[in-house]
Each structure stands twice: as structure tokens, then as C-alpha cells.
Tab-separated table of C-alpha atoms in Angstrom:
chain	number	residue	atom	x	y	z
A	1	MET	CA	-101.015	48.459	-76.132
A	2	SER	CA	-103.624	50.701	-75.236
A	3	GLY	CA	-105.319	51.538	-71.634
A	4	ILE	CA	-108.248	49.526	-72.407
A	5	GLY	CA	-106.246	46.695	-73.714
A	6	ALA	CA	-103.862	46.418	-70.930
A	7	ASN	CA	-106.821	46.194	-68.369
A	8	ILE	CA	-109.017	43.584	-70.535
A	9	LYS	CA	-105.537	41.599	-70.744
A	10	ARG	CA	-104.862	41.949	-66.954
A	11	LEU	CA	-108.082	41.354	-65.932
A	12	ARG	CA	-108.408	38.362	-68.124
A	13	GLU	CA	-105.248	36.718	-67.141
A	14	ASP	CA	-106.150	37.553	-63.445
A	15	ARG	CA	-108.979	34.948	-63.930
A	16	GLY	CA	-106.822	32.497	-65.993
A	17	TRP	CA	-108.801	32.753	-68.722
A	18	SER	CA	-107.832	32.257	-72.419
A	19	GLN	CA	-108.856	34.533	-74.734
A	20	GLY	CA	-111.208	32.375	-76.489
A	21	ARG	CA	-112.723	31.888	-73.118
A	22	LEU	CA	-113.229	35.586	-72.454
A	23	ALA	CA	-114.986	35.713	-75.876
A	24	ARG	CA	-117.574	33.108	-75.406
A	25	GLU	CA	-118.541	34.517	-71.897
A	26	VAL	CA	-119.025	37.849	-73.784
A	27	CYS	CA	-121.238	36.246	-76.210
A	28	ARG	CA	-123.295	34.189	-73.843
A	29	LEU	CA	-123.956	37.245	-71.584
A	30	ALA	CA	-124.522	39.451	-74.688
A	31	GLY	CA	-127.346	36.652	-75.602
A	32	VAL	CA	-126.067	36.239	-79.130
A	33	GLY	CA	-125.184	32.928	-81.221
A	34	GLY	CA	-122.452	32.245	-83.668
A	35	GLU	CA	-120.147	34.027	-81.870
A	36	PRO	CA	-119.678	37.407	-83.196
A	37	ILE	CA	-116.913	38.024	-81.070
A	38	GLY	CA	-114.115	35.225	-81.241
A	39	ARG	CA	-110.474	34.809	-79.896
A	40	GLN	CA	-108.973	37.087	-82.617
A	41	GLU	CA	-111.229	40.057	-81.547
A	42	ILE	CA	-110.307	40.069	-78.285
A	43	SER	CA	-106.589	40.024	-79.137
A	44	ARG	CA	-107.404	43.020	-81.279
A	45	TYR	CA	-109.359	44.774	-78.194
A	46	GLU	CA	-106.066	43.724	-76.070
A	47	THR	CA	-103.688	45.014	-78.432
A	48	GLY	CA	-105.100	48.119	-79.060
A	49	LYS	CA	-105.965	47.907	-82.692
A	50	ARG	CA	-109.972	47.989	-82.119
A	51	THR	CA	-111.968	49.525	-79.343
A	52	PRO	CA	-114.864	47.400	-77.790
A	53	ARG	CA	-117.233	50.313	-77.770
A	54	GLU	CA	-120.937	48.551	-77.872
A	55	TRP	CA	-119.406	45.307	-76.327
A	56	LEU	CA	-117.400	47.115	-73.397
A	57	PRO	CA	-120.454	46.776	-70.873
A	58	PHE	CA	-120.497	42.806	-71.815
A	59	LEU	CA	-116.478	42.606	-71.511
A	60	ALA	CA	-116.728	44.256	-67.817
A	61	HIS	CA	-119.787	42.178	-66.922
A	62	ALA	CA	-117.809	38.881	-67.989
A	63	LEU	CA	-114.470	40.228	-65.973
A	64	GLY	CA	-116.608	41.326	-62.897
A	65	VAL	CA	-115.781	45.135	-62.815
A	66	ASP	CA	-117.500	48.086	-63.785
A	67	VAL	CA	-116.832	49.905	-67.131
A	68	GLU	CA	-115.030	52.387	-65.518
A	69	ASP	CA	-112.382	50.132	-64.173
A	70	ILE	CA	-111.723	48.932	-67.812
A	71	LYS	CA	-111.456	52.595	-69.415
A	72	THR	CA	-109.313	54.123	-66.680
A	73	PRO	CA	-105.687	53.536	-67.300
A	74	ARG	CA	-103.940	51.879	-64.642
A	75	ALA	CA	-100.958	53.550	-62.968
A	76	ALA	CA	-97.439	51.895	-63.477
A	77	PRO	CA	-96.574	50.332	-60.246
A	78	GLU	CA	-93.539	51.863	-58.942
A	79	PRO	CA	-90.493	50.084	-58.930
A	80	PRO	CA	-89.605	48.279	-55.782
A	81	MET	CA	-87.121	50.085	-53.084
A	82	PRO	CA	-83.660	48.709	-54.034
A	83	THR	CA	-82.027	46.817	-51.197
A	84	LEU	CA	-78.190	46.626	-50.795
A	85	ALA	CA	-78.411	43.144	-52.538
A	86	ASP	CA	-79.188	44.787	-55.480
A	87	PHE	CA	-75.807	46.420	-55.771
A	88	LEU	CA	-73.327	43.325	-55.205
A	89	PRO	CA	-71.617	41.696	-58.072
A	90	VAL	CA	-72.083	38.198	-59.145
A	91	GLY	CA	-70.288	35.747	-57.548
A	92	ASP	CA	-69.281	35.749	-53.843
A	93	PRO	CA	-65.606	36.749	-52.740
A	94	LEU	CA	-66.022	35.482	-49.299
A	95	ALA	CA	-67.351	31.937	-50.049
A	96	PRO	CA	-65.598	29.510	-47.801
A	97	LEU	CA	-63.493	26.783	-49.410
A	98	ARG	CA	-64.989	23.512	-49.223
A	99	ALA	CA	-61.601	21.944	-47.783
A	100	ARG	CA	-60.252	24.367	-44.809
A	101	THR	CA	-56.460	24.015	-44.690
A	102	GLY	CA	-55.855	26.712	-42.090
A	103	ARG	CA	-55.541	26.625	-38.367
A	104	ARG	CA	-58.331	27.113	-35.803
A	105	ILE	CA	-58.914	30.385	-34.571
A	106	GLY	CA	-61.130	31.941	-31.636
A	107	THR	CA	-62.138	34.930	-29.990
A	108	ASP	CA	-58.683	36.133	-29.275
A	109	THR	CA	-57.938	36.316	-32.865
A	110	VAL	CA	-61.149	38.290	-33.767
A	111	THR	CA	-60.089	40.728	-30.858
A	112	ASP	CA	-56.351	41.327	-32.520
A	113	LEU	CA	-58.458	41.797	-35.864
A	114	GLY	CA	-60.321	44.770	-34.266
A	115	ARG	CA	-57.251	46.339	-32.699
A	116	ARG	CA	-55.826	46.214	-36.138
A	117	VAL	CA	-59.018	47.788	-37.825
A	118	HIS	CA	-59.289	50.271	-35.370
A	119	GLY	CA	-55.512	51.440	-35.767
A	120	LEU	CA	-55.806	51.635	-39.523
A	121	ARG	CA	-59.256	54.038	-38.890
A	122	LEU	CA	-57.120	56.261	-36.458
A	123	ALA	CA	-54.208	56.197	-39.026
A	124	ASP	CA	-56.570	57.139	-41.735
A	125	ASP	CA	-57.122	60.454	-39.729
A	126	VAL	CA	-53.768	61.844	-40.164
A	127	ILE	CA	-52.113	59.997	-43.148
A	128	ALA	CA	-53.739	60.517	-46.796
A	129	GLY	CA	-54.711	57.519	-48.982
A	130	ARG	CA	-52.081	57.129	-51.344
A	131	ASP	CA	-49.473	56.628	-48.439
A	132	LEU	CA	-52.033	54.283	-46.722
A	133	ILE	CA	-53.208	52.362	-49.322
A	134	ARG	CA	-51.152	49.520	-49.403
A	135	PRO	CA	-51.297	48.417	-45.798
A	136	ALA	CA	-55.289	48.875	-45.816
A	137	LEU	CA	-55.230	46.169	-48.836
A	138	ARG	CA	-52.932	44.117	-47.403
A	139	GLU	CA	-54.804	43.948	-44.291
A	140	LEU	CA	-58.245	43.301	-45.988
A	141	ARG	CA	-56.416	40.371	-48.066
A	142	VAL	CA	-55.391	38.877	-44.822
A	143	VAL	CA	-58.539	38.656	-43.068
A	144	VAL	CA	-60.519	37.749	-46.137
A	145	LYS	CA	-57.732	34.641	-46.486
A	146	LEU	CA	-58.282	33.794	-42.683
A	147	TYR	CA	-61.866	33.981	-43.062
A	148	ARG	CA	-62.102	31.392	-46.512
A	149	GLU	CA	-59.537	28.903	-44.951
A	150	ALA	CA	-59.162	28.657	-41.126
A	151	SER	CA	-61.817	26.673	-39.417
A	152	TYR	CA	-63.657	28.391	-36.261
A	153	SER	CA	-66.917	28.497	-34.606
A	154	GLN	CA	-70.313	29.889	-36.033
A	155	GLU	CA	-70.088	32.738	-33.605
A	156	VAL	CA	-66.254	33.431	-34.487
A	157	GLY	CA	-67.193	33.302	-38.213
A	158	ARG	CA	-69.638	35.721	-38.027
A	159	GLU	CA	-67.469	37.798	-35.748
A	160	LEU	CA	-64.723	37.624	-38.617
A	161	LEU	CA	-67.415	38.757	-41.290
A	162	ILE	CA	-67.991	41.894	-39.364
A	163	LYS	CA	-64.178	42.465	-39.033
A	164	ILE	CA	-64.147	42.084	-42.832
A	165	GLY	CA	-66.869	44.651	-43.101
A	166	GLU	CA	-65.364	47.137	-40.762
A	167	LEU	CA	-62.079	46.724	-42.781
A	168	ALA	CA	-63.778	47.249	-46.130
A	169	GLN	CA	-65.256	50.296	-44.977
A	170	ILE	CA	-62.020	52.053	-43.972
A	171	ALA	CA	-59.869	50.417	-46.943
A	172	GLY	CA	-62.569	51.692	-49.202
A	173	TRP	CA	-62.247	54.965	-48.180
A	174	ILE	CA	-58.502	54.956	-48.103
A	175	ALA	CA	-58.886	53.696	-51.756
A	176	SER	CA	-61.197	56.411	-52.981
A	177	ASP	CA	-59.019	58.886	-51.240
A	178	ALA	CA	-56.077	57.899	-53.039
A	179	GLY	CA	-58.386	58.221	-56.329
A	180	GLN	CA	-58.568	54.334	-57.009
A	181	HIS	CA	-62.320	54.440	-57.317
A	182	GLU	CA	-62.782	51.062	-59.305
A	183	GLU	CA	-60.765	49.388	-56.674
A	184	ALA	CA	-62.779	51.470	-53.591
A	185	GLU	CA	-66.120	50.341	-55.171
A	186	ARG	CA	-65.090	46.159	-55.244
A	187	ILE	CA	-64.060	46.826	-51.609
A	188	TYR	CA	-67.124	48.125	-50.535
A	189	GLN	CA	-69.041	45.518	-52.066
A	190	ILE	CA	-66.898	42.960	-50.532
A	191	GLY	CA	-67.406	44.913	-46.853
A	192	ILE	CA	-71.508	45.289	-47.639
A	193	SER	CA	-71.652	41.607	-48.506
A	194	ALA	CA	-69.609	40.430	-45.467
A	195	ALA	CA	-72.079	42.778	-42.973
A	196	ARG	CA	-75.261	41.169	-44.698
A	197	GLN	CA	-73.979	37.844	-44.216
A	198	ALA	CA	-73.366	38.600	-40.882
A	199	GLU	CA	-76.893	40.475	-40.339
A	200	ASP	CA	-75.409	43.684	-39.274
A	201	TYR	CA	-77.196	45.745	-41.086
A	202	THR	CA	-75.926	48.943	-39.084
A	203	LEU	CA	-72.594	48.158	-40.497
A	204	ALA	CA	-73.774	47.465	-44.146
A	205	GLY	CA	-75.406	50.901	-44.312
A	206	ASN	CA	-72.143	52.461	-43.349
A	207	LEU	CA	-70.374	50.947	-46.171
A	208	ALA	CA	-73.479	51.700	-48.452
A	209	GLY	CA	-73.250	55.035	-47.623
A	210	SER	CA	-69.708	55.505	-48.157
A	211	LEU	CA	-69.877	54.119	-51.640
A	212	ALA	CA	-73.190	56.233	-52.528
A	213	TYR	CA	-70.756	59.313	-51.165
A	214	GLN	CA	-67.935	58.152	-53.789
A	215	HIS	CA	-70.584	57.941	-56.588
A	216	SER	CA	-72.053	61.266	-55.788
A	217	ASN	CA	-68.516	62.651	-56.135
A	218	THR	CA	-67.284	61.069	-59.385
A	219	GLY	CA	-70.034	61.779	-62.097
A	220	ARG	CA	-72.677	59.033	-60.802
A	221	GLU	CA	-74.981	61.139	-59.119
A	222	ASP	CA	-78.250	59.172	-59.612
A	223	GLU	CA	-76.783	55.701	-58.507
A	224	GLY	CA	-75.713	57.882	-55.291
A	225	ILE	CA	-78.950	59.267	-54.412
A	226	VAL	CA	-80.412	55.125	-55.015
A	227	LEU	CA	-77.859	53.615	-52.862
A	228	ALA	CA	-77.739	56.590	-50.006
A	229	GLN	CA	-81.510	55.491	-49.818
A	230	ALA	CA	-81.068	51.986	-50.120
A	231	ALA	CA	-78.759	52.348	-46.916
A	232	VAL	CA	-81.658	54.293	-44.942
A	233	HIS	CA	-84.140	52.023	-45.885
A	234	ASP	CA	-82.061	48.827	-45.082
A	235	ALA	CA	-81.192	49.795	-41.964
A	236	GLY	CA	-84.625	50.575	-40.416
A	237	SER	CA	-85.515	53.128	-37.952
A	238	LYS	CA	-84.043	50.766	-35.506
A	239	ALA	CA	-80.112	51.625	-36.424
A	240	PRO	CA	-78.380	53.700	-34.010
A	241	ALA	CA	-78.923	57.254	-33.852
A	242	LYS	CA	-75.249	58.352	-35.294
A	243	ALA	CA	-75.457	55.775	-37.953
A	244	ARG	CA	-78.961	57.259	-39.286
A	245	ALA	CA	-77.686	60.324	-38.999
A	246	LEU	CA	-74.737	59.710	-41.307
A	247	TYR	CA	-76.940	57.865	-43.719
A	248	HIS	CA	-79.689	60.925	-44.113
A	249	ASP	CA	-76.385	63.112	-44.404
A	250	ARG	CA	-75.361	60.823	-47.635
A	251	VAL	CA	-78.898	61.501	-48.711
A	252	ALA	CA	-78.500	65.086	-48.367
A	253	TRP	CA	-75.186	65.343	-50.500
A	254	ALA	CA	-76.522	63.243	-53.216
A	255	HIS	CA	-79.553	65.432	-53.784
A	256	ALA	CA	-77.172	68.655	-52.954
A	257	LYS	CA	-74.903	67.454	-56.056
A	258	ARG	CA	-77.790	67.116	-58.282
A	259	GLY	CA	-79.006	70.515	-57.249
A	260	GLU	CA	-82.106	69.773	-55.422
A	261	ALA	CA	-82.272	72.021	-52.640
A	262	GLN	CA	-85.782	71.005	-51.218
A	263	LEU	CA	-84.836	67.163	-50.807
A	264	ALA	CA	-81.307	68.065	-49.489
A	265	MET	CA	-82.571	70.267	-46.824
A	266	ARG	CA	-85.113	67.817	-45.635
A	267	ALA	CA	-82.258	64.871	-45.575
A	268	LEU	CA	-80.457	67.399	-43.562
A	269	GLY	CA	-83.331	67.958	-41.180
A	270	GLU	CA	-83.643	63.868	-40.452
A	271	ALA	CA	-80.035	63.922	-39.950
A	272	ALA	CA	-80.142	66.439	-37.174
A	273	GLU	CA	-83.075	64.676	-35.787
A	274	ALA	CA	-81.500	61.193	-35.889
A	275	LEU	CA	-78.308	62.525	-33.970
A	276	GLY	CA	-80.769	64.411	-31.562
A	277	GLU	CA	-81.693	60.790	-30.397
A	278	ASP	CA	-78.407	59.857	-29.465
A	279	SER	CA	-78.186	58.319	-25.995
A	280	ALA	CA	-76.414	55.967	-24.094
A	281	ASP	CA	-79.383	53.387	-24.092
A	282	ASN	CA	-78.623	53.564	-27.833
A	283	ALA	CA	-75.286	53.028	-28.247
A	284	SER	CA	-73.466	53.683	-31.976
A	285	PRO	CA	-70.560	51.520	-33.071
A	286	SER	CA	-67.303	52.403	-32.245
A	287	TYR	CA	-66.332	53.083	-35.797
A	288	LEU	CA	-68.793	56.165	-35.783
A	289	TYR	CA	-66.887	57.993	-33.026
A	290	TRP	CA	-66.076	60.870	-35.286
A	291	VAL	CA	-70.017	61.364	-36.010
A	292	ASP	CA	-70.919	64.541	-33.664
A	293	ALA	CA	-73.006	67.834	-33.528
A	294	GLY	CA	-69.602	69.425	-35.081
A	295	GLU	CA	-68.961	66.870	-38.172
A	296	LEU	CA	-72.416	67.143	-38.808
A	297	ARG	CA	-72.380	71.262	-39.066
A	298	VAL	CA	-69.703	70.730	-41.224
A	299	MET	CA	-71.928	68.285	-43.366
A	300	GLU	CA	-74.566	70.664	-43.356
A	301	SER	CA	-72.465	73.537	-44.512
A	302	ARG	CA	-70.876	71.545	-47.450
A	303	VAL	CA	-74.297	71.015	-48.514
A	304	TYR	CA	-75.016	74.595	-48.787
A	305	THR	CA	-71.892	75.306	-50.572
A	306	GLU	CA	-72.891	73.057	-52.948
A	307	LEU	CA	-76.246	74.442	-53.397
A	308	ARG	CA	-74.916	77.950	-53.534
A	309	ARG	CA	-76.242	79.374	-50.371
A	310	PRO	CA	-72.886	80.885	-49.218
A	311	LEU	CA	-74.792	82.904	-46.229
A	312	ARG	CA	-75.437	79.900	-44.368
A	313	ALA	CA	-72.314	78.007	-45.478
A	314	VAL	CA	-69.805	80.282	-44.322
A	315	PRO	CA	-70.880	80.837	-40.886
A	316	LEU	CA	-70.959	77.004	-40.116
A	317	LEU	CA	-67.917	76.694	-41.886
A	318	ARG	CA	-65.714	79.407	-40.004
A	319	ASP	CA	-67.081	78.086	-36.486
A	320	ALA	CA	-65.986	74.337	-37.431
A	321	LEU	CA	-62.597	75.436	-38.443
A	322	SER	CA	-61.930	77.911	-35.810
A	323	ASP	CA	-60.920	75.123	-33.392
A	324	TYR	CA	-60.190	72.025	-35.797
A	325	GLU	CA	-57.191	69.779	-35.187
A	326	ALA	CA	-54.106	71.096	-37.069
A	327	THR	CA	-53.260	67.548	-37.207
A	328	HIS	CA	-55.986	66.280	-39.731
A	329	THR	CA	-54.287	67.969	-42.549
A	330	ARG	CA	-56.396	66.261	-45.336
A	331	GLU	CA	-59.723	67.343	-43.471
A	332	LEU	CA	-58.865	70.881	-42.794
A	333	ALA	CA	-57.757	71.427	-46.257
A	334	LEU	CA	-61.080	69.833	-47.664
A	335	TYR	CA	-62.944	71.865	-45.212
A	336	LEU	CA	-61.307	75.169	-46.372
A	337	SER	CA	-61.822	74.535	-50.161
A	338	TRP	CA	-65.420	74.524	-49.371
A	339	LEU	CA	-65.102	77.817	-47.445
A	340	ALA	CA	-63.084	79.202	-50.565
A	341	VAL	CA	-65.884	78.255	-52.602
A	342	ALA	CA	-68.613	79.634	-50.079
A	343	LEU	CA	-66.536	83.164	-50.225
A	344	ALA	CA	-66.448	83.271	-53.792
A	345	ASP	CA	-69.969	82.618	-53.988
A	346	ALA	CA	-70.655	85.087	-51.437
A	347	ASN	CA	-68.662	87.635	-53.661
A	348	GLU	CA	-65.913	88.140	-51.758
A	349	PRO	CA	-63.038	87.087	-54.084
A	350	GLU	CA	-60.146	88.611	-51.806
A	351	GLU	CA	-60.871	86.232	-49.236
A	352	ALA	CA	-61.583	83.815	-51.325
A	353	ALA	CA	-58.560	83.985	-52.831
A	354	HIS	CA	-56.350	84.106	-49.392
A	355	THR	CA	-58.509	80.823	-48.102
A	356	ALA	CA	-57.205	78.974	-51.632
A	357	GLU	CA	-53.762	79.727	-50.996
A	358	ARG	CA	-54.124	77.928	-47.528
A	359	VAL	CA	-56.053	75.060	-49.426
A	360	ILE	CA	-53.157	74.728	-51.679
A	361	ALA	CA	-50.462	74.797	-49.105
A	362	LEU	CA	-52.259	72.080	-47.012
A	363	SER	CA	-52.858	69.860	-49.981
A	364	SER	CA	-49.098	69.802	-51.441
A	365	ALA	CA	-48.551	68.611	-47.956
A	366	VAL	CA	-50.592	65.105	-48.419
A	367	ALA	CA	-51.027	62.259	-50.928
A	368	SER	CA	-54.711	62.797	-51.444
A	369	GLU	CA	-56.619	62.563	-54.643
A	370	ARG	CA	-59.646	64.071	-52.848
A	371	THR	CA	-57.874	67.321	-51.851
A	372	ALA	CA	-56.082	67.700	-55.291
A	373	GLU	CA	-59.645	67.698	-57.121
A	374	ARG	CA	-60.958	70.160	-54.244
A	375	VAL	CA	-58.180	72.486	-55.183
A	376	ARG	CA	-59.172	72.024	-59.121
A	377	VAL	CA	-62.715	73.186	-57.657
A	378	VAL	CA	-61.633	76.185	-55.874
A	379	LEU	CA	-59.048	77.470	-58.679
A	380	ASN	CA	-62.194	76.945	-61.561
A	381	ARG	CA	-64.527	78.894	-59.386
A	382	LEU	CA	-61.797	81.780	-58.978
A	383	GLU	CA	-61.810	82.092	-62.769
A	384	GLU	CA	-64.647	84.501	-62.621
A	385	PHE	CA	-62.623	86.432	-60.533
A	386	SER	CA	-59.452	86.857	-62.334
A	387	ASP	CA	-59.349	90.334	-62.520
A	388	THR	CA	-59.227	90.816	-58.865
A	389	PRO	CA	-55.043	91.192	-57.993
A	390	GLU	CA	-55.291	88.359	-55.311
A	391	VAL	CA	-57.474	86.072	-57.566
A	392	SER	CA	-54.940	86.711	-60.488
A	393	SER	CA	-51.943	85.956	-58.111
A	394	VAL	CA	-53.376	82.766	-57.138
A	395	LEU	CA	-54.234	81.789	-60.814
A	396	THR	CA	-50.906	82.660	-62.125
A	397	GLN	CA	-48.968	80.401	-59.396
A	398	HIS	CA	-51.148	77.524	-59.728
A	399	LYS	CA	-52.704	76.974	-63.022
A	400	ILE	CA	-55.179	74.365	-63.356
């Protein structure tokens, strides 16, 4: 369909006219009898098989527009910004049973669940995914079963949904760290559904950002960008400062994975600006306890490493690692892996090799697919310097 034809059809349908009605109006305005233009001619115009030419002014008059309005192609409408609901699976795993057979629960149960969720979150700081996945999934199943079968007040039901969302976020993160990406995606989706039902859009954004991060790291960069942007959009400007900073960082990482430097840098700036608004008057949820200026610098340095800007990445990473807690073995290995890559990009192969040794040693002590994948990335990056003795030694001892 030509641009003119598409415009004629759109304007005709906006008026609720048939093709025959438009043909009659054109003939009337042209002052001709015998209907030299009929329904079929209008159809040919709309499908682009013919161009109106001398009849164009009368078509415009009949449709109540200028000739240029018909001749100018109309830009395709931009697709609407996706929302987190667009990413949920068909069917609701959280649908309560019609006949509830479980016990009645109150706020004490929800409070206890909150402590267990936070305990799992703290455990994830020091225990890797493959060692923590079973208890995490067990906790999630128990809470979902409780929500579906127990009886409770409306307010307790909402709090249960929030705890399911919080538990899904950490359980999904653990599953992803264990390399169970499909399982992690299902868990995140359950969490997003729970958070949205509870109308906790900050929590929904946190879950969506975690899933977007997984997409970006597993070859689904386009989906990662769209989902990360949906998290920012759904949460809105009233979300707590730490939450907005984290959402924008997920967007930055998604763009970095696609090599889109300007967009990544812009998102980093928005993340820093958001964190700068953090205050006691705009308190963030307790599960964002780890988001602070230091972590934001680490995130920033990783983006610079991915964009191959080592002069920015190396100082930031060294500063962050100078006093990093040694008990957080997995994170220490991950951050060192980005430093090793950045050093290689800075043409410092000897130091990159030394750092790689540390990464490999730490990674061997944790059951994390994330660190295992980063070891592979580091070794691949060092291949370029295989003639350097220090690098050759590392590559020989740790073949990919």
C-alpha cells in the first residue's frame, strides 16, 4: 500500500465511510454525473494500484484535509513502551485455591518469613549458587504453597505477596548464579507477578532488573535492554533513590553489552544522579542495603571494562578492591576478573596474568557458574598475549 493510499484509507475509515460513500462524495464535489469514480477505483487508490492525480484535490476536499495531508507519508507509530506485565507467562502460578484448606495465618507468620528471606539474602553474600539453590527453592515453594492454601486477611495477603516477590528475587539470583537460567527466569516471573499484584512497583522493578541483567549476560541483549527500560518506566520517578540507581545501572549494563557507549554512559550518569538523591526522607527497602556509592563505582567500572575503556576502569576497580571484604569470595573473584580484562585492554599482560591467577584460585573455591564463566572470559582475553611468559604459564596451567 502506497503512502497516499494508506492515508486515503485511514482518513476514510476515521470518518466511518465505505469506499462507495467516498466515491459518491468525490463525484458530487467534482460536479460530475455517472460516477466516473466508483468503489473499485477508490479501492485501487488505497491499495496503490493507481494514483489519484487529477482527482486528488476532490479526495482531499471530501475527506476534510489538505492535499499535502494525503500526499505526505505518515510515520509509523512508535510501539508503546512495554510494561513488566508483557514479560509474564500465560497462567498465574499464584492463583489462590478456591477451597482453602490451610490454617489461618497472621502478621507473625509474615514477620517470620521476612527474617528467613533476609537470612537467605545474607547467606548469598558468602555462599555461592550451587550450594544455596536447594534451600532457596524449598523456601520459595513453601511460601507460594502458604499463599495459595492458607486463609488470611487482605492486608496479610498483600504482605505475603511482597515476601514472595522478595524471596523470588534472591532465589532467582541464586539460580542464575548456579547456571540454571531457565529456572531463574521462571522464578523472577513469579516474583514480578507477586510484586505487581501487591502493587509494589519498586520490588517489581528490582526483579525485572535482575532478569534483565541475566538476559544481558546470556546472549539476550536486546531483551535485556527492553526489560531494563521497562523496569525504569514502571517504577517511575517516585521510586526510592537506591532503586532508581540500580535500575539505571541495569540499563547501562545492557547497553554496554551491545557496545552502545553513549547510551551506557548516559544511563550511568542517571544512576549516579539518582543515588545522589538518597536521603532518610526517601528511604529505600531493606533489600537494597548493598547499593551505595562504592557498589555504584564497581558497576561503573564494569561498564567501562565492557566498553574497553581501561583507563577509566582500572583505577575504579583498584580502588574498590583495595578494602573489599575477603569473605565475599565470589564477588571478589568477579571484580578481579574485570580488572584482569581491563589490564589486558591496557596492554599490561604481565599484571593481567597475575590478576587472572587470583581469579582462578578464588573461583575454584566457590560453586558459582558466574565465576566459572568469568574465568573463561579472562583466559580468552589473555590468548592475544600468549607469547608473554607470564600469560603463557597461566594458559598452559588452565586450558579452556
